[in-house]
């Protein structure tokens, strides 16, 4: 049993006090885990665009003061009442969504959208007692998507923690707890391209490149990357992208360009931008009779998807996905094993690394659009 089990831990955390202002490294108190909770020592975390989106708080409400962060890896420090499958010293990935194991979604082989633990960006407290586990001199500091990994220690619901191979390098596999698995799984688990097939990837950021990596692993012969930023094209070749289309270079809808390139359309498409026009293009560019389009990007809440119904009647399929259709506790350990077996190449997603004290540099890099993933070393 950990010597700190059952006690309040004082540690450093990067606190977002208000929208858009630099994070401040503070000493915070982290309470012990309660029923069905675990306290984790975070060793490595990385910055995902979702953290920046809610830090900026331009398009939605956000709770402050808050500890952001949700893509990370660490070690279990202590466990709360009722936690059976985790114990101190386990190597784990905390995940922004969960798997309670009891709800209809968790019991379904087709769904990973746990009724109890699916992502809730508004909740700043723990489910057990609706209180945060973080505080500074008695003042509550709120959680973010149940993880809050920009802290040396954090408290997470046990259903949002995936136990992984202790030999896996945590500074690499931390990126598998969100974006990379989302794009990778969207292709492998949902689009399911056949060997020798054609796949169009809309958006060549980290998630889109992970989707391309999935297409490469599935054996697709043509992977067409679609992006408005031509500077991304060269890098995308390393992820299996074979051809590129910049919609700005054409005077016709990009779906028509792709249909001409592929004799009627691609076999599969994966949309990773959240732009509603890109979503429509991704659907309309797949071949009639068998084409499947998968939507990954999150659109504006008021966006409307419009397409002629004949596109469906002509046997095109439109699918959505959440976290690549992976169940966190059941499936993520196997994704880590794919990395360990050298099937999935994670290192090429990691373009920068900074110490925890310089976490704001990671935000600067993402705001400038530089790099894919920046690893933040907590020690």
PDB file of N, CA and C in Angstrom, residues 151-206:
ATOM      1  N   UNK A 151      -1.638  17.743 -13.850  1.00  0.00           N
ATOM      2  CA  UNK A 151      -1.363  17.743 -12.414  1.00  0.00           C
ATOM      3  C   UNK A 151      -0.493  16.537 -12.111  1.00  0.00           C
ATOM      4  N   UNK A 152       0.440  16.688 -11.178  1.00  0.00           N
ATOM      5  CA  UNK A 152       1.311  15.561 -10.833  1.00  0.00           C
ATOM      6  C   UNK A 152       0.524  14.386 -10.271  1.00  0.00           C
ATOM      7  N   UNK A 153      -0.593  14.670  -9.606  1.00  0.00           N
ATOM      8  CA  UNK A 153      -1.516  13.633  -9.146  1.00  0.00           C
ATOM      9  C   UNK A 153      -2.926  14.040  -9.535  1.00  0.00           C
ATOM     10  N   UNK A 154      -3.743  13.066  -9.872  1.00  0.00           N
ATOM     11  CA  UNK A 154      -5.130  13.354 -10.205  1.00  0.00           C
ATOM     12  C   UNK A 154      -5.997  12.201  -9.731  1.00  0.00           C
ATOM     13  N   UNK A 155      -7.292  12.448  -9.605  1.00  0.00           N
ATOM     14  CA  UNK A 155      -8.245  11.411  -9.199  1.00  0.00           C
ATOM     15  C   UNK A 155      -9.217  11.176 -10.350  1.00  0.00           C
ATOM     16  N   UNK A 156      -9.393   9.894 -10.700  1.00  0.00           N
ATOM     17  CA  UNK A 156     -10.178   9.504 -11.867  1.00  0.00           C
ATOM     18  C   UNK A 156     -11.105   8.361 -11.476  1.00  0.00           C
ATOM     19  N   UNK A 157     -12.284   8.307 -12.090  1.00  0.00           N
ATOM     20  CA  UNK A 157     -13.165   7.161 -11.873  1.00  0.00           C
ATOM     21  C   UNK A 157     -12.467   5.907 -12.402  1.00  0.00           C
ATOM     22  N   UNK A 158     -12.575   4.803 -11.670  1.00  0.00           N
ATOM     23  CA  UNK A 158     -11.879   3.580 -12.052  1.00  0.00           C
ATOM     24  C   UNK A 158     -12.288   3.082 -13.436  1.00  0.00           C
ATOM     25  N   UNK A 159     -13.502   3.399 -13.843  1.00  0.00           N
ATOM     26  CA  UNK A 159     -13.979   2.978 -15.161  1.00  0.00           C
ATOM     27  C   UNK A 159     -13.365   3.756 -16.308  1.00  0.00           C
ATOM     28  N   UNK A 160     -12.603   4.791 -15.986  1.00  0.00           N
ATOM     29  CA  UNK A 160     -11.943   5.611 -17.004  1.00  0.00           C
ATOM     30  C   UNK A 160     -10.433   5.381 -17.003  1.00  0.00           C
ATOM     31  N   UNK A 161     -10.012   4.219 -16.522  1.00  0.00           N
ATOM     32  CA  UNK A 161      -8.585   3.911 -16.420  1.00  0.00           C
ATOM     33  C   UNK A 161      -8.311   2.571 -17.088  1.00  0.00           C
ATOM     34  N   UNK A 162      -7.415   2.586 -18.079  1.00  0.00           N
ATOM     35  CA  UNK A 162      -7.038   1.358 -18.777  1.00  0.00           C
ATOM     36  C   UNK A 162      -5.703   0.868 -18.247  1.00  0.00           C
ATOM     37  N   UNK A 163      -5.665  -0.350 -17.726  1.00  0.00           N
ATOM     38  CA  UNK A 163      -4.424  -0.955 -17.252  1.00  0.00           C
ATOM     39  C   UNK A 163      -3.659  -1.504 -18.445  1.00  0.00           C
ATOM     40  N   UNK A 164      -2.380  -1.141 -18.561  1.00  0.00           N
ATOM     41  CA  UNK A 164      -1.609  -1.520 -19.744  1.00  0.00           C
ATOM     42  C   UNK A 164      -0.339  -2.286 -19.373  1.00  0.00           C
ATOM     43  N   UNK A 165       0.306  -2.805 -20.382  1.00  0.00           N
ATOM     44  CA  UNK A 165       1.569  -3.516 -20.251  1.00  0.00           C
ATOM     45  C   UNK A 165       2.595  -2.636 -19.525  1.00  0.00           C
ATOM     46  N   UNK A 166       3.139  -3.091 -18.396  1.00  0.00           N
ATOM     47  CA  UNK A 166       4.093  -2.261 -17.645  1.00  0.00           C
ATOM     48  C   UNK A 166       5.412  -2.027 -18.384  1.00  0.00           C
ATOM     49  N   UNK A 167       5.655  -2.764 -19.449  1.00  0.00           N
ATOM     50  CA  UNK A 167       6.881  -2.570 -20.233  1.00  0.00           C
ATOM     51  C   UNK A 167       6.719  -1.482 -21.286  1.00  0.00           C
ATOM     52  N   UNK A 168       5.497  -1.035 -21.526  1.00  0.00           N
ATOM     53  CA  UNK A 168       5.256  -0.010 -22.548  1.00  0.00           C
ATOM     54  C   UNK A 168       5.827   1.327 -22.079  1.00  0.00           C
ATOM     55  N   UNK A 169       6.580   2.050 -22.937  1.00  0.00           N
ATOM     56  CA  UNK A 169       7.139   3.350 -22.540  1.00  0.00           C
ATOM     57  C   UNK A 169       6.026   4.393 -22.411  1.00  0.00           C
ATOM     58  N   UNK A 170       5.849   4.886 -21.196  1.00  0.00           N
ATOM     59  CA  UNK A 170       4.723   5.790 -20.931  1.00  0.00           C
ATOM     60  C   UNK A 170       4.846   7.113 -21.678  1.00  0.00           C
ATOM     61  N   UNK A 171       6.080   7.524 -21.994  1.00  0.00           N
ATOM     62  CA  UNK A 171       6.252   8.784 -22.715  1.00  0.00           C
ATOM     63  C   UNK A 171       5.845   8.666 -24.178  1.00  0.00           C
ATOM     64  N   UNK A 172       5.587   7.457 -24.639  1.00  0.00           N
ATOM     65  CA  UNK A 172       5.113   7.247 -26.009  1.00  0.00           C
ATOM     66  C   UNK A 172       3.622   6.912 -26.031  1.00  0.00           C
ATOM     67  N   UNK A 173       3.234   5.927 -25.226  1.00  0.00           N
ATOM     68  CA  UNK A 173       1.849   5.438 -25.313  1.00  0.00           C
ATOM     69  C   UNK A 173       0.837   6.390 -24.693  1.00  0.00           C
ATOM     70  N   UNK A 174       1.301   7.434 -24.018  1.00  0.00           N
ATOM     71  CA  UNK A 174       0.348   8.415 -23.471  1.00  0.00           C
ATOM     72  C   UNK A 174      -0.531   9.003 -24.570  1.00  0.00           C
ATOM     73  N   UNK A 175      -0.012   9.123 -25.795  1.00  0.00           N
ATOM     74  CA  UNK A 175      -0.801   9.730 -26.874  1.00  0.00           C
ATOM     75  C   UNK A 175      -1.912   8.805 -27.358  1.00  0.00           C
ATOM     76  N   UNK A 176      -1.917   7.556 -26.919  1.00  0.00           N
ATOM     77  CA  UNK A 176      -2.961   6.624 -27.333  1.00  0.00           C
ATOM     78  C   UNK A 176      -4.242   6.784 -26.521  1.00  0.00           C
ATOM     79  N   UNK A 177      -4.219   7.619 -25.488  1.00  0.00           N
ATOM     80  CA  UNK A 177      -5.404   7.746 -24.632  1.00  0.00           C
ATOM     81  C   UNK A 177      -6.457   8.698 -25.188  1.00  0.00           C
ATOM     82  N   UNK A 178      -6.187   9.287 -26.365  1.00  0.00           N
ATOM     83  CA  UNK A 178      -7.224  10.146 -26.973  1.00  0.00           C
ATOM     84  C   UNK A 178      -7.112  10.159 -28.491  1.00  0.00           C
ATOM     85  N   UNK A 179      -6.457  11.197 -29.041  1.00  0.00           N
ATOM     86  CA  UNK A 179      -6.558  11.490 -30.470  1.00  0.00           C
ATOM     87  C   UNK A 179      -6.078  10.404 -31.406  1.00  0.00           C
ATOM     88  N   UNK A 180      -4.927   9.802 -31.117  1.00  0.00           N
ATOM     89  CA  UNK A 180      -4.373   8.816 -32.037  1.00  0.00           C
ATOM     90  C   UNK A 180      -5.290   7.598 -32.126  1.00  0.00           C
ATOM     91  N   UNK A 181      -5.780   7.126 -30.990  1.00  0.00           N
ATOM     92  CA  UNK A 181      -6.700   5.986 -30.995  1.00  0.00           C
ATOM     93  C   UNK A 181      -8.010   6.332 -31.687  1.00  0.00           C
ATOM     94  N   UNK A 182      -8.456   7.573 -31.551  1.00  0.00           N
ATOM     95  CA  UNK A 182      -9.707   7.996 -32.186  1.00  0.00           C
ATOM     96  C   UNK A 182      -9.621   7.870 -33.709  1.00  0.00           C
ATOM     97  N   UNK A 183      -8.565   8.425 -34.304  1.00  0.00           N
ATOM     98  CA  UNK A 183      -8.422   8.351 -35.754  1.00  0.00           C
ATOM     99  C   UNK A 183      -8.110   6.947 -36.238  1.00  0.00           C
ATOM    100  N   UNK A 184      -7.211   6.286 -35.546  1.00  0.00           N
ATOM    101  CA  UNK A 184      -6.799   4.932 -35.893  1.00  0.00           C
ATOM    102  C   UNK A 184      -7.993   3.980 -35.874  1.00  0.00           C
ATOM    103  N   UNK A 185      -8.773   4.049 -34.778  1.00  0.00           N
ATOM    104  CA  UNK A 185      -9.928   3.169 -34.646  1.00  0.00           C
ATOM    105  C   UNK A 185     -11.040   3.493 -35.622  1.00  0.00           C
ATOM    106  N   UNK A 186     -11.182   4.782 -35.976  1.00  0.00           N
ATOM    107  CA  UNK A 186     -12.219   5.166 -36.942  1.00  0.00           C
ATOM    108  C   UNK A 186     -12.033   4.421 -38.256  1.00  0.00           C
ATOM    109  N   UNK A 187     -10.778   4.254 -38.653  1.00  0.00           N
ATOM    110  CA  UNK A 187     -10.511   3.521 -39.889  1.00  0.00           C
ATOM    111  C   UNK A 187     -10.612   2.014 -39.676  1.00  0.00           C
ATOM    112  N   UNK A 188      -9.863   1.487 -38.702  1.00  0.00           N
ATOM    113  CA  UNK A 188      -9.801   0.037 -38.540  1.00  0.00           C
ATOM    114  C   UNK A 188     -11.111  -0.575 -38.038  1.00  0.00           C
ATOM    115  N   UNK A 189     -11.770   0.099 -37.089  1.00  0.00           N
ATOM    116  CA  UNK A 189     -12.947  -0.490 -36.450  1.00  0.00           C
ATOM    117  C   UNK A 189     -14.267  -0.126 -37.113  1.00  0.00           C
ATOM    118  N   UNK A 190     -14.292   1.024 -37.795  1.00  0.00           N
ATOM    119  CA  UNK A 190     -15.574   1.514 -38.315  1.00  0.00           C
ATOM    120  C   UNK A 190     -15.603   1.533 -39.844  1.00  0.00           C
ATOM    121  N   UNK A 191     -14.631   2.184 -40.467  1.00  0.00           N
ATOM    122  CA  UNK A 191     -14.592   2.193 -41.936  1.00  0.00           C
ATOM    123  C   UNK A 191     -14.250   0.803 -42.479  1.00  0.00           C
ATOM    124  N   UNK A 192     -13.303   0.128 -41.841  1.00  0.00           N
ATOM    125  CA  UNK A 192     -12.892  -1.230 -42.197  1.00  0.00           C
ATOM    126  C   UNK A 192     -12.560  -1.389 -43.680  1.00  0.00           C
ATOM    127  N   UNK A 193     -11.579  -0.634 -44.175  1.00  0.00           N
ATOM    128  CA  UNK A 193     -11.204  -0.787 -45.582  1.00  0.00           C
ATOM    129  C   UNK A 193     -10.577  -2.155 -45.843  1.00  0.00           C
ATOM    130  N   UNK A 194     -10.849  -2.691 -47.022  1.00  0.00           N
ATOM    131  CA  UNK A 194     -10.270  -3.975 -47.397  1.00  0.00           C
ATOM    132  C   UNK A 194      -8.886  -3.765 -48.002  1.00  0.00           C
ATOM    133  N   UNK A 195      -8.094  -4.814 -48.008  1.00  0.00           N
ATOM    134  CA  UNK A 195      -6.776  -4.745 -48.606  1.00  0.00           C
ATOM    135  C   UNK A 195      -6.901  -4.372 -50.079  1.00  0.00           C
ATOM    136  N   UNK A 196      -6.080  -3.398 -50.509  1.00  0.00           N
ATOM    137  CA  UNK A 196      -6.113  -2.959 -51.893  1.00  0.00           C
ATOM    138  C   UNK A 196      -7.154  -1.903 -52.205  1.00  0.00           C
ATOM    139  N   UNK A 197      -7.898  -1.463 -51.195  1.00  0.00           N
ATOM    140  CA  UNK A 197      -8.978  -0.488 -51.418  1.00  0.00           C
ATOM    141  C   UNK A 197      -8.461   0.944 -51.416  1.00  0.00           C
ATOM    142  N   UNK A 198      -9.354   1.891 -51.709  1.00  0.00           N
ATOM    143  CA  UNK A 198      -9.011   3.312 -51.706  1.00  0.00           C
ATOM    144  C   UNK A 198      -9.705   4.003 -50.543  1.00  0.00           C
ATOM    145  N   UNK A 199      -8.977   4.928 -49.900  1.00  0.00           N
ATOM    146  CA  UNK A 199      -9.498   5.635 -48.724  1.00  0.00           C
ATOM    147  C   UNK A 199      -9.165   7.117 -48.856  1.00  0.00           C
ATOM    148  N   UNK A 200     -10.141   7.985 -48.606  1.00  0.00           N
ATOM    149  CA  UNK A 200      -9.905   9.431 -48.555  1.00  0.00           C
ATOM    150  C   UNK A 200      -9.944   9.882 -47.106  1.00  0.00           C
ATOM    151  N   UNK A 201      -8.945  10.649 -46.698  1.00  0.00           N
ATOM    152  CA  UNK A 201      -8.878  11.184 -45.345  1.00  0.00           C
ATOM    153  C   UNK A 201      -9.033  12.698 -45.423  1.00  0.00           C
ATOM    154  N   UNK A 202     -10.061  13.233 -44.786  1.00  0.00           N
ATOM    155  CA  UNK A 202     -10.309  14.675 -44.783  1.00  0.00           C
ATOM    156  C   UNK A 202      -9.735  15.275 -43.498  1.00  0.00           C
ATOM    157  N   UNK A 203      -8.695  16.109 -43.645  1.00  0.00           N
ATOM    158  CA  UNK A 203      -8.034  16.728 -42.507  1.00  0.00           C
ATOM    159  C   UNK A 203      -6.798  15.943 -42.120  1.00  0.00           C
ATOM    160  N   UNK A 204      -5.629  16.567 -42.237  1.00  0.00           N
ATOM    161  CA  UNK A 204      -4.370  15.866 -41.982  1.00  0.00           C
ATOM    162  C   UNK A 204      -3.676  16.375 -40.720  1.00  0.00           C
ATOM    163  N   UNK A 205      -4.474  16.642 -39.697  1.00  0.00           N
ATOM    164  CA  UNK A 205      -3.923  16.887 -38.372  1.00  0.00           C
ATOM    165  C   UNK A 205      -3.596  15.550 -37.734  1.00  0.00           C
ATOM    166  N   UNK A 206      -3.371  15.535 -36.435  1.00  0.00           N
ATOM    167  CA  UNK A 206      -2.973  14.304 -35.755  1.00  0.00           C
ATOM    168  C   UNK A 206      -4.015  13.201 -35.908  1.00  0.00           C
TER     169      UNK A 206
END
